[in-house]
């Protein structure tokens, strides 16, 4: 992607994200419809849907040749990442949004032929914008984020991870993960994959693990984390496709090997 084109996309995407965040803050104090999707804990609100419609309408009007992948289904049915594709989660952390009115984010990743070019994560209630362009570093608001510390001490790591490893799955053994939690310094759960990626990039946590994430959960965070030296793969160290659900391991490169090796012991 040419620099001028990317800079224009970057500025426009940031403006839309900030506008969408303002809209969410104005609407969230009123009454809105809450429904569930795949299960009673998989929540969606009319504000999720309206926010995704907001992005889709503006992208289609301004960049009609761009593809869109969105959590709420208002985008395109894509089978490849050819061309320029926006990958959008209008509210990442909907349960937090509903119950806490905080700890949720807008997540927008822009990819060109499968390569992440732009990542934007907006912590709406804290008014913190994490953003990055490929090969140009990552930022929190106007402050450039420092490269991740290459701390090789596995036992001193703080890792963000959700509860899904406790559920029956084919990825890891529960006892191995219990030992993993005992071995590291601490585990944290924030309820928003986008914010976990942002906190990793900021250095608040040292790594992030999830057993099941969708492309819209990952797309922006992957770009931002990689711009501070993070490595973002499946828990097996394989490249993420951005078209399917997958496991995720994100951390600095020194920790990545240690964590992947530890978890591999629990593969079934």
PDB file of C-alpha atoms in Angstrom:
ATOM      1  CA  UNK A   1       0.000   0.000   0.000  1.00  0.00           C
ATOM      2  CA  UNK A   2       1.361   3.415  -0.951  1.00  0.00           C
ATOM      3  CA  UNK A   3       2.186   5.708   1.959  1.00  0.00           C
ATOM      4  CA  UNK A   4      -0.160   8.499   0.845  1.00  0.00           C
ATOM      5  CA  UNK A   5      -3.049   6.073   0.493  1.00  0.00           C
ATOM      6  CA  UNK A   6      -2.327   4.506   3.873  1.00  0.00           C
ATOM      7  CA  UNK A   7      -2.031   7.876   5.592  1.00  0.00           C
ATOM      8  CA  UNK A   8      -5.406   8.917   4.182  1.00  0.00           C
ATOM      9  CA  UNK A   9      -7.019   5.684   5.340  1.00  0.00           C
ATOM     10  CA  UNK A  10      -5.379   6.052   8.741  1.00  0.00           C
ATOM     11  CA  UNK A  11      -6.661   9.592   9.294  1.00  0.00           C
ATOM     12  CA  UNK A  12     -10.150   8.741   8.060  1.00  0.00           C
ATOM     13  CA  UNK A  13     -10.384   5.555  10.132  1.00  0.00           C
ATOM     14  CA  UNK A  14      -9.279   7.346  13.300  1.00  0.00           C
ATOM     15  CA  UNK A  15     -11.858  10.093  12.733  1.00  0.00           C
ATOM     16  CA  UNK A  16     -14.649   7.542  12.266  1.00  0.00           C
ATOM     17  CA  UNK A  17     -13.571   5.582  15.356  1.00  0.00           C
ATOM     18  CA  UNK A  18     -13.619   8.710  17.517  1.00  0.00           C
ATOM     19  CA  UNK A  19     -17.016   9.702  16.109  1.00  0.00           C
ATOM     20  CA  UNK A  20     -18.389   6.220  16.778  1.00  0.00           C
ATOM     21  CA  UNK A  21     -17.047   6.353  20.326  1.00  0.00           C
ATOM     22  CA  UNK A  22     -18.787   9.669  20.910  1.00  0.00           C
ATOM     23  CA  UNK A  23     -22.042   8.194  19.625  1.00  0.00           C
ATOM     24  CA  UNK A  24     -21.711   5.219  21.977  1.00  0.00           C
ATOM     25  CA  UNK A  25     -21.123   7.432  25.010  1.00  0.00           C
ATOM     26  CA  UNK A  26     -24.207   9.485  24.170  1.00  0.00           C
ATOM     27  CA  UNK A  27     -26.462   6.446  23.693  1.00  0.00           C
ATOM     28  CA  UNK A  28     -25.282   4.148  26.471  1.00  0.00           C
ATOM     29  CA  UNK A  29     -26.984   6.077  29.283  1.00  0.00           C
ATOM     30  CA  UNK A  30     -30.401   5.516  27.725  1.00  0.00           C
ATOM     31  CA  UNK A  31     -32.478   2.383  27.272  1.00  0.00           C
ATOM     32  CA  UNK A  32     -31.307  -0.035  24.580  1.00  0.00           C
ATOM     33  CA  UNK A  33     -32.159  -3.535  23.472  1.00  0.00           C
ATOM     34  CA  UNK A  34     -29.963  -6.433  24.640  1.00  0.00           C
ATOM     35  CA  UNK A  35     -30.079  -9.868  23.002  1.00  0.00           C
ATOM     36  CA  UNK A  36     -27.960 -13.027  22.954  1.00  0.00           C
ATOM     37  CA  UNK A  37     -26.370 -14.812  20.007  1.00  0.00           C
ATOM     38  CA  UNK A  38     -24.694 -18.231  20.272  1.00  0.00           C
ATOM     39  CA  UNK A  39     -25.422 -18.606  24.012  1.00  0.00           C
ATOM     40  CA  UNK A  40     -26.925 -16.558  26.891  1.00  0.00           C
ATOM     41  CA  UNK A  41     -23.505 -15.052  27.680  1.00  0.00           C
ATOM     42  CA  UNK A  42     -22.789 -14.018  24.076  1.00  0.00           C
ATOM     43  CA  UNK A  43     -24.462 -10.638  24.208  1.00  0.00           C
ATOM     44  CA  UNK A  44     -25.246  -8.132  21.493  1.00  0.00           C
ATOM     45  CA  UNK A  45     -26.997  -4.771  21.772  1.00  0.00           C
ATOM     46  CA  UNK A  46     -28.604  -2.464  19.284  1.00  0.00           C
ATOM     47  CA  UNK A  47     -25.652  -0.127  19.879  1.00  0.00           C
ATOM     48  CA  UNK A  48     -23.259  -2.863  18.641  1.00  0.00           C
ATOM     49  CA  UNK A  49     -25.366  -3.191  15.507  1.00  0.00           C
ATOM     50  CA  UNK A  50     -25.804   0.535  14.968  1.00  0.00           C
ATOM     51  CA  UNK A  51     -22.087   1.147  15.395  1.00  0.00           C
ATOM     52  CA  UNK A  52     -21.167  -1.493  12.830  1.00  0.00           C
ATOM     53  CA  UNK A  53     -23.760  -0.064  10.425  1.00  0.00           C
ATOM     54  CA  UNK A  54     -22.166   3.354  10.952  1.00  0.00           C
ATOM     55  CA  UNK A  55     -18.772   2.029   9.817  1.00  0.00           C
ATOM     56  CA  UNK A  56     -20.125  -0.031   6.930  1.00  0.00           C
ATOM     57  CA  UNK A  57     -22.146   2.874   5.531  1.00  0.00           C
ATOM     58  CA  UNK A  58     -19.204   5.268   5.615  1.00  0.00           C
ATOM     59  CA  UNK A  59     -16.708   2.776   4.220  1.00  0.00           C
ATOM     60  CA  UNK A  60     -19.002   1.811   1.342  1.00  0.00           C
ATOM     61  CA  UNK A  61     -19.711   5.460   0.532  1.00  0.00           C
ATOM     62  CA  UNK A  62     -16.068   6.548   0.687  1.00  0.00           C
ATOM     63  CA  UNK A  63     -14.185   3.406  -0.378  1.00  0.00           C
ATOM     64  CA  UNK A  64     -16.660   1.307  -2.391  1.00  0.00           C
ATOM     65  CA  UNK A  65     -13.993  -1.157  -3.524  1.00  0.00           C
ATOM     66  CA  UNK A  66     -12.918  -2.084  -0.005  1.00  0.00           C
ATOM     67  CA  UNK A  67     -14.107  -5.283   1.659  1.00  0.00           C
ATOM     68  CA  UNK A  68     -15.504  -5.418   5.190  1.00  0.00           C
ATOM     69  CA  UNK A  69     -15.561  -8.166   7.809  1.00  0.00           C
ATOM     70  CA  UNK A  70     -17.691  -7.257  10.827  1.00  0.00           C
ATOM     71  CA  UNK A  71     -18.808  -9.141  13.915  1.00  0.00           C
ATOM     72  CA  UNK A  72     -22.477  -8.282  13.568  1.00  0.00           C
ATOM     73  CA  UNK A  73     -22.778  -9.368   9.946  1.00  0.00           C
ATOM     74  CA  UNK A  74     -23.247  -6.050   8.166  1.00  0.00           C
ATOM     75  CA  UNK A  75     -20.064  -6.478   6.157  1.00  0.00           C
ATOM     76  CA  UNK A  76     -19.253  -8.730   3.221  1.00  0.00           C
ATOM     77  CA  UNK A  77     -19.091 -12.523   2.961  1.00  0.00           C
ATOM     78  CA  UNK A  78     -15.400 -12.782   2.123  1.00  0.00           C
ATOM     79  CA  UNK A  79     -13.420 -15.910   1.367  1.00  0.00           C
ATOM     80  CA  UNK A  80     -10.087 -14.126   0.896  1.00  0.00           C
ATOM     81  CA  UNK A  81      -8.257 -11.019   2.061  1.00  0.00           C
ATOM     82  CA  UNK A  82      -7.379  -9.859  -1.446  1.00  0.00           C
ATOM     83  CA  UNK A  83      -7.387  -6.093  -1.812  1.00  0.00           C
ATOM     84  CA  UNK A  84      -8.114  -3.768   1.097  1.00  0.00           C
ATOM     85  CA  UNK A  85     -10.265  -5.251   3.862  1.00  0.00           C
ATOM     86  CA  UNK A  86     -11.558  -3.582   7.029  1.00  0.00           C
ATOM     87  CA  UNK A  87     -12.012  -5.958   9.985  1.00  0.00           C
ATOM     88  CA  UNK A  88     -14.296  -4.396  12.578  1.00  0.00           C
ATOM     89  CA  UNK A  89     -15.537  -5.144  16.068  1.00  0.00           C
ATOM     90  CA  UNK A  90     -17.939  -2.299  16.907  1.00  0.00           C
ATOM     91  CA  UNK A  91     -17.925  -3.070  20.641  1.00  0.00           C
ATOM     92  CA  UNK A  92     -15.349  -5.582  21.826  1.00  0.00           C
ATOM     93  CA  UNK A  93     -16.340  -6.521  25.362  1.00  0.00           C
ATOM     94  CA  UNK A  94     -20.113  -6.251  25.048  1.00  0.00           C
ATOM     95  CA  UNK A  95     -20.687  -7.932  28.416  1.00  0.00           C
ATOM     96  CA  UNK A  96     -18.515  -5.268  30.058  1.00  0.00           C
ATOM     97  CA  UNK A  97     -20.410  -2.616  28.103  1.00  0.00           C
ATOM     98  CA  UNK A  98     -23.765  -3.914  29.362  1.00  0.00           C
ATOM     99  CA  UNK A  99     -22.824  -4.622  32.978  1.00  0.00           C
ATOM    100  CA  UNK A 100     -19.982  -2.212  33.757  1.00  0.00           C
ATOM    101  CA  UNK A 101     -20.369   0.626  31.251  1.00  0.00           C
ATOM    102  CA  UNK A 102     -16.577   0.500  30.840  1.00  0.00           C
ATOM    103  CA  UNK A 103     -13.721  -1.830  29.778  1.00  0.00           C
ATOM    104  CA  UNK A 104     -14.865  -2.178  26.169  1.00  0.00           C
ATOM    105  CA  UNK A 105     -13.348  -0.963  22.916  1.00  0.00           C
ATOM    106  CA  UNK A 106     -13.894  -0.271  19.249  1.00  0.00           C
ATOM    107  CA  UNK A 107     -11.461  -2.327  17.184  1.00  0.00           C
ATOM    108  CA  UNK A 108     -10.640  -1.620  13.525  1.00  0.00           C
ATOM    109  CA  UNK A 109      -7.927  -3.367  11.529  1.00  0.00           C
ATOM    110  CA  UNK A 110      -7.217  -2.563   7.884  1.00  0.00           C
ATOM    111  CA  UNK A 111      -5.435  -5.224   5.817  1.00  0.00           C
ATOM    112  CA  UNK A 112      -4.031  -5.178   2.287  1.00  0.00           C
ATOM    113  CA  UNK A 113      -3.746  -8.582   0.617  1.00  0.00           C
ATOM    114  CA  UNK A 114      -3.677 -10.236   4.032  1.00  0.00           C
ATOM    115  CA  UNK A 115      -1.061  -7.925   5.569  1.00  0.00           C
ATOM    116  CA  UNK A 116      -2.054  -5.730   8.494  1.00  0.00           C
ATOM    117  CA  UNK A 117      -1.454  -2.104   7.536  1.00  0.00           C
ATOM    118  CA  UNK A 118      -3.435  -0.180  10.177  1.00  0.00           C
ATOM    119  CA  UNK A 119      -4.654  -1.053  13.659  1.00  0.00           C
ATOM    120  CA  UNK A 120      -6.896   1.110  15.845  1.00  0.00           C
ATOM    121  CA  UNK A 121      -8.258   0.240  19.289  1.00  0.00           C
ATOM    122  CA  UNK A 122     -10.321   2.841  21.135  1.00  0.00           C
ATOM    123  CA  UNK A 123     -10.926   2.430  24.862  1.00  0.00           C
ATOM    124  CA  UNK A 124     -14.146   4.395  24.666  1.00  0.00           C
ATOM    125  CA  UNK A 125     -14.772   5.309  28.305  1.00  0.00           C
ATOM    126  CA  UNK A 126     -11.115   5.975  29.156  1.00  0.00           C
ATOM    127  CA  UNK A 127     -10.798   7.993  25.924  1.00  0.00           C
ATOM    128  CA  UNK A 128      -7.532   6.260  25.036  1.00  0.00           C
ATOM    129  CA  UNK A 129      -6.778   5.652  21.367  1.00  0.00           C
ATOM    130  CA  UNK A 130      -4.195   2.972  20.558  1.00  0.00           C
ATOM    131  CA  UNK A 131      -3.145   3.107  16.920  1.00  0.00           C
ATOM    132  CA  UNK A 132      -0.444   1.951  14.538  1.00  0.00           C
ATOM    133  CA  UNK A 133       0.638   1.880  10.931  1.00  0.00           C
ATOM    134  CA  UNK A 134       2.826  -0.975   9.760  1.00  0.00           C
ATOM    135  CA  UNK A 135       6.557  -0.204  10.157  1.00  0.00           C
ATOM    136  CA  UNK A 136       5.853   3.197  11.758  1.00  0.00           C
ATOM    137  CA  UNK A 137       5.448   2.262  15.412  1.00  0.00           C
ATOM    138  CA  UNK A 138       2.458   2.173  17.738  1.00  0.00           C
ATOM    139  CA  UNK A 139       0.931   4.971  19.796  1.00  0.00           C
ATOM    140  CA  UNK A 140      -1.329   5.550  22.765  1.00  0.00           C
ATOM    141  CA  UNK A 141      -2.990   8.849  21.909  1.00  0.00           C
ATOM    142  CA  UNK A 142      -0.018  11.059  20.897  1.00  0.00           C
ATOM    143  CA  UNK A 143       2.629   9.103  22.820  1.00  0.00           C
ATOM    144  CA  UNK A 144       4.725   6.573  20.955  1.00  0.00           C
ATOM    145  CA  UNK A 145       4.856   3.249  22.742  1.00  0.00           C
ATOM    146  CA  UNK A 146       8.239   1.793  23.636  1.00  0.00           C
ATOM    147  CA  UNK A 147       9.335  -1.608  22.352  1.00  0.00           C
ATOM    148  CA  UNK A 148       8.299  -4.504  24.563  1.00  0.00           C
ATOM    149  CA  UNK A 149      10.773  -5.411  27.267  1.00  0.00           C
ATOM    150  CA  UNK A 150      12.585  -8.580  26.343  1.00  0.00           C
ATOM    151  CA  UNK A 151      12.257 -10.069  29.831  1.00  0.00           C
ATOM    152  CA  UNK A 152      13.214 -13.748  29.549  1.00  0.00           C
ATOM    153  CA  UNK A 153      12.045 -14.677  33.062  1.00  0.00           C
ATOM    154  CA  UNK A 154       8.976 -16.838  32.547  1.00  0.00           C
ATOM    155  CA  UNK A 155       8.087 -16.920  36.238  1.00  0.00           C
ATOM    156  CA  UNK A 156       7.857 -13.104  36.400  1.00  0.00           C
ATOM    157  CA  UNK A 157       5.371 -12.726  33.534  1.00  0.00           C
ATOM    158  CA  UNK A 158       1.877 -11.257  33.898  1.00  0.00           C
ATOM    159  CA  UNK A 159      -0.345 -12.915  31.280  1.00  0.00           C
ATOM    160  CA  UNK A 160      -3.795 -11.858  30.128  1.00  0.00           C
ATOM    161  CA  UNK A 161      -6.010 -14.878  29.584  1.00  0.00           C
ATOM    162  CA  UNK A 162      -9.721 -15.651  29.606  1.00  0.00           C
ATOM    163  CA  UNK A 163     -11.529 -18.588  31.185  1.00  0.00           C
ATOM    164  CA  UNK A 164     -12.079 -20.649  28.035  1.00  0.00           C
ATOM    165  CA  UNK A 165      -9.131 -22.924  28.771  1.00  0.00           C
ATOM    166  CA  UNK A 166     -11.245 -24.227  31.684  1.00  0.00           C
ATOM    167  CA  UNK A 167     -13.969 -25.366  29.310  1.00  0.00           C
ATOM    168  CA  UNK A 168     -13.831 -28.634  27.456  1.00  0.00           C
ATOM    169  CA  UNK A 169     -11.785 -28.067  24.318  1.00  0.00           C
ATOM    170  CA  UNK A 170      -9.326 -29.788  22.046  1.00  0.00           C
ATOM    171  CA  UNK A 171      -6.506 -27.310  22.494  1.00  0.00           C
ATOM    172  CA  UNK A 172      -5.007 -27.763  25.953  1.00  0.00           C
ATOM    173  CA  UNK A 173      -5.110 -29.921  29.022  1.00  0.00           C
ATOM    174  CA  UNK A 174      -6.721 -28.269  32.034  1.00  0.00           C
ATOM    175  CA  UNK A 175      -4.085 -29.535  34.466  1.00  0.00           C
ATOM    176  CA  UNK A 176      -1.281 -28.138  32.332  1.00  0.00           C
ATOM    177  CA  UNK A 177      -2.970 -24.737  32.289  1.00  0.00           C
ATOM    178  CA  UNK A 178      -3.465 -24.860  36.045  1.00  0.00           C
ATOM    179  CA  UNK A 179       0.258 -25.435  36.407  1.00  0.00           C
ATOM    180  CA  UNK A 180       0.907 -22.635  33.927  1.00  0.00           C
ATOM    181  CA  UNK A 181      -1.062 -20.189  36.072  1.00  0.00           C
ATOM    182  CA  UNK A 182       0.861 -21.323  39.154  1.00  0.00           C
ATOM    183  CA  UNK A 183       4.197 -20.879  37.370  1.00  0.00           C
ATOM    184  CA  UNK A 184       3.759 -17.352  36.020  1.00  0.00           C
ATOM    185  CA  UNK A 185       3.677 -14.354  38.336  1.00  0.00           C
ATOM    186  CA  UNK A 186       0.008 -13.618  37.675  1.00  0.00           C
ATOM    187  CA  UNK A 187      -2.962 -13.884  35.308  1.00  0.00           C
ATOM    188  CA  UNK A 188      -5.385 -11.110  34.385  1.00  0.00           C
ATOM    189  CA  UNK A 189      -8.783 -11.144  32.670  1.00  0.00           C
ATOM    190  CA  UNK A 190     -10.136  -7.898  31.246  1.00  0.00           C
ATOM    191  CA  UNK A 191     -13.075  -9.194  29.210  1.00  0.00           C
ATOM    192  CA  UNK A 192     -12.007  -7.535  25.955  1.00  0.00           C
ATOM    193  CA  UNK A 193      -9.452  -9.073  23.609  1.00  0.00           C
ATOM    194  CA  UNK A 194      -8.843  -5.702  21.971  1.00  0.00           C
ATOM    195  CA  UNK A 195      -7.947  -4.094  25.296  1.00  0.00           C
ATOM    196  CA  UNK A 196      -5.722  -7.054  26.191  1.00  0.00           C
ATOM    197  CA  UNK A 197      -3.753  -6.454  22.989  1.00  0.00           C
ATOM    198  CA  UNK A 198      -3.589  -2.741  23.782  1.00  0.00           C
ATOM    199  CA  UNK A 199      -2.364  -3.411  27.319  1.00  0.00           C
ATOM    200  CA  UNK A 200       0.247  -5.823  25.951  1.00  0.00           C
ATOM    201  CA  UNK A 201       1.501  -3.149  23.557  1.00  0.00           C
ATOM    202  CA  UNK A 202       1.607  -0.642  26.399  1.00  0.00           C
ATOM    203  CA  UNK A 203       3.572  -3.033  28.617  1.00  0.00           C
ATOM    204  CA  UNK A 204       0.858  -3.406  31.278  1.00  0.00           C
ATOM    205  CA  UNK A 205       0.834  -7.169  30.706  1.00  0.00           C
ATOM    206  CA  UNK A 206       3.581  -9.342  29.250  1.00  0.00           C
ATOM    207  CA  UNK A 207       1.464 -11.629  27.112  1.00  0.00           C
ATOM    208  CA  UNK A 208      -2.019 -12.654  26.060  1.00  0.00           C
ATOM    209  CA  UNK A 209      -3.499 -16.116  25.504  1.00  0.00           C
ATOM    210  CA  UNK A 210      -6.928 -17.081  24.233  1.00  0.00           C
ATOM    211  CA  UNK A 211      -8.252 -20.431  23.079  1.00  0.00           C
ATOM    212  CA  UNK A 212     -10.866 -19.063  20.684  1.00  0.00           C
ATOM    213  CA  UNK A 213     -10.978 -15.673  19.012  1.00  0.00           C
ATOM    214  CA  UNK A 214     -12.547 -14.377  15.804  1.00  0.00           C
ATOM    215  CA  UNK A 215     -10.741 -12.173  13.248  1.00  0.00           C
ATOM    216  CA  UNK A 216     -12.443  -8.999  14.490  1.00  0.00           C
ATOM    217  CA  UNK A 217     -11.105  -9.701  17.994  1.00  0.00           C
ATOM    218  CA  UNK A 218      -7.535  -9.888  16.724  1.00  0.00           C
ATOM    219  CA  UNK A 219      -7.072  -7.793  13.586  1.00  0.00           C
ATOM    220  CA  UNK A 220      -6.289  -4.378  15.069  1.00  0.00           C
ATOM    221  CA  UNK A 221      -4.428  -5.735  18.077  1.00  0.00           C
ATOM    222  CA  UNK A 222      -2.116  -7.831  15.929  1.00  0.00           C
ATOM    223  CA  UNK A 223      -0.941  -4.755  14.007  1.00  0.00           C
ATOM    224  CA  UNK A 224      -0.410  -2.721  17.177  1.00  0.00           C
ATOM    225  CA  UNK A 225       1.362  -5.497  19.091  1.00  0.00           C
ATOM    226  CA  UNK A 226       3.705  -6.263  16.216  1.00  0.00           C
ATOM    227  CA  UNK A 227       4.723  -2.613  15.991  1.00  0.00           C
ATOM    228  CA  UNK A 228       6.222  -2.814  19.488  1.00  0.00           C
ATOM    229  CA  UNK A 229       8.027  -6.081  18.776  1.00  0.00           C
ATOM    230  CA  UNK A 230       5.329  -8.556  19.755  1.00  0.00           C
ATOM    231  CA  UNK A 231       4.854 -11.921  18.099  1.00  0.00           C
ATOM    232  CA  UNK A 232       1.213 -12.859  17.458  1.00  0.00           C
ATOM    233  CA  UNK A 233       0.423 -16.432  16.387  1.00  0.00           C
ATOM    234  CA  UNK A 234      -1.780 -19.378  17.270  1.00  0.00           C
ATOM    235  CA  UNK A 235      -0.718 -21.238  20.414  1.00  0.00           C
ATOM    236  CA  UNK A 236       1.102 -23.640  18.083  1.00  0.00           C
ATOM    237  CA  UNK A 237       3.151 -20.810  16.601  1.00  0.00           C
ATOM    238  CA  UNK A 238       1.287 -20.801  13.292  1.00  0.00           C
ATOM    239  CA  UNK A 239       0.326 -17.678  11.364  1.00  0.00           C
ATOM    240  CA  UNK A 240      -3.157 -16.276  11.927  1.00  0.00           C
ATOM    241  CA  UNK A 241      -5.385 -16.224   8.841  1.00  0.00           C
ATOM    242  CA  UNK A 242      -7.877 -13.429   9.755  1.00  0.00           C
ATOM    243  CA  UNK A 243     -10.670 -15.433   8.127  1.00  0.00           C
ATOM    244  CA  UNK A 244     -11.337 -18.087  10.776  1.00  0.00           C
ATOM    245  CA  UNK A 245     -11.544 -18.458  14.530  1.00  0.00           C
ATOM    246  CA  UNK A 246      -8.302 -19.524  16.160  1.00  0.00           C
ATOM    247  CA  UNK A 247      -6.268 -19.751  19.310  1.00  0.00           C
ATOM    248  CA  UNK A 248      -3.954 -16.808  20.010  1.00  0.00           C
ATOM    249  CA  UNK A 249      -0.629 -16.316  21.734  1.00  0.00           C
ATOM    250  CA  UNK A 250       0.791 -12.795  21.794  1.00  0.00           C
ATOM    251  CA  UNK A 251       3.894 -11.681  23.695  1.00  0.00           C
ATOM    252  CA  UNK A 252       7.494 -10.669  23.234  1.00  0.00           C
ATOM    253  CA  UNK A 253       9.585 -13.084  21.221  1.00  0.00           C
ATOM    254  CA  UNK A 254      11.586 -14.412  24.150  1.00  0.00           C
ATOM    255  CA  UNK A 255       8.517 -15.371  26.146  1.00  0.00           C
ATOM    256  CA  UNK A 256       6.737 -16.749  23.097  1.00  0.00           C
ATOM    257  CA  UNK A 257       8.948 -19.827  22.866  1.00  0.00           C
ATOM    258  CA  UNK A 258       8.698 -20.571  26.587  1.00  0.00           C
ATOM    259  CA  UNK A 259       4.922 -20.197  26.727  1.00  0.00           C
ATOM    260  CA  UNK A 260       4.302 -22.178  23.533  1.00  0.00           C
ATOM    261  CA  UNK A 261       6.534 -24.984  24.772  1.00  0.00           C
ATOM    262  CA  UNK A 262       4.759 -25.095  28.134  1.00  0.00           C
ATOM    263  CA  UNK A 263       1.294 -25.184  26.590  1.00  0.00           C
ATOM    264  CA  UNK A 264       2.338 -27.758  24.022  1.00  0.00           C
ATOM    265  CA  UNK A 265       2.684 -30.263  26.855  1.00  0.00           C
ATOM    266  CA  UNK A 266      -1.075 -30.115  27.180  1.00  0.00           C
ATOM    267  CA  UNK A 267      -1.917 -30.823  23.553  1.00  0.00           C
ATOM    268  CA  UNK A 268      -4.247 -33.748  23.159  1.00  0.00           C
TER     269      UNK A 268
END
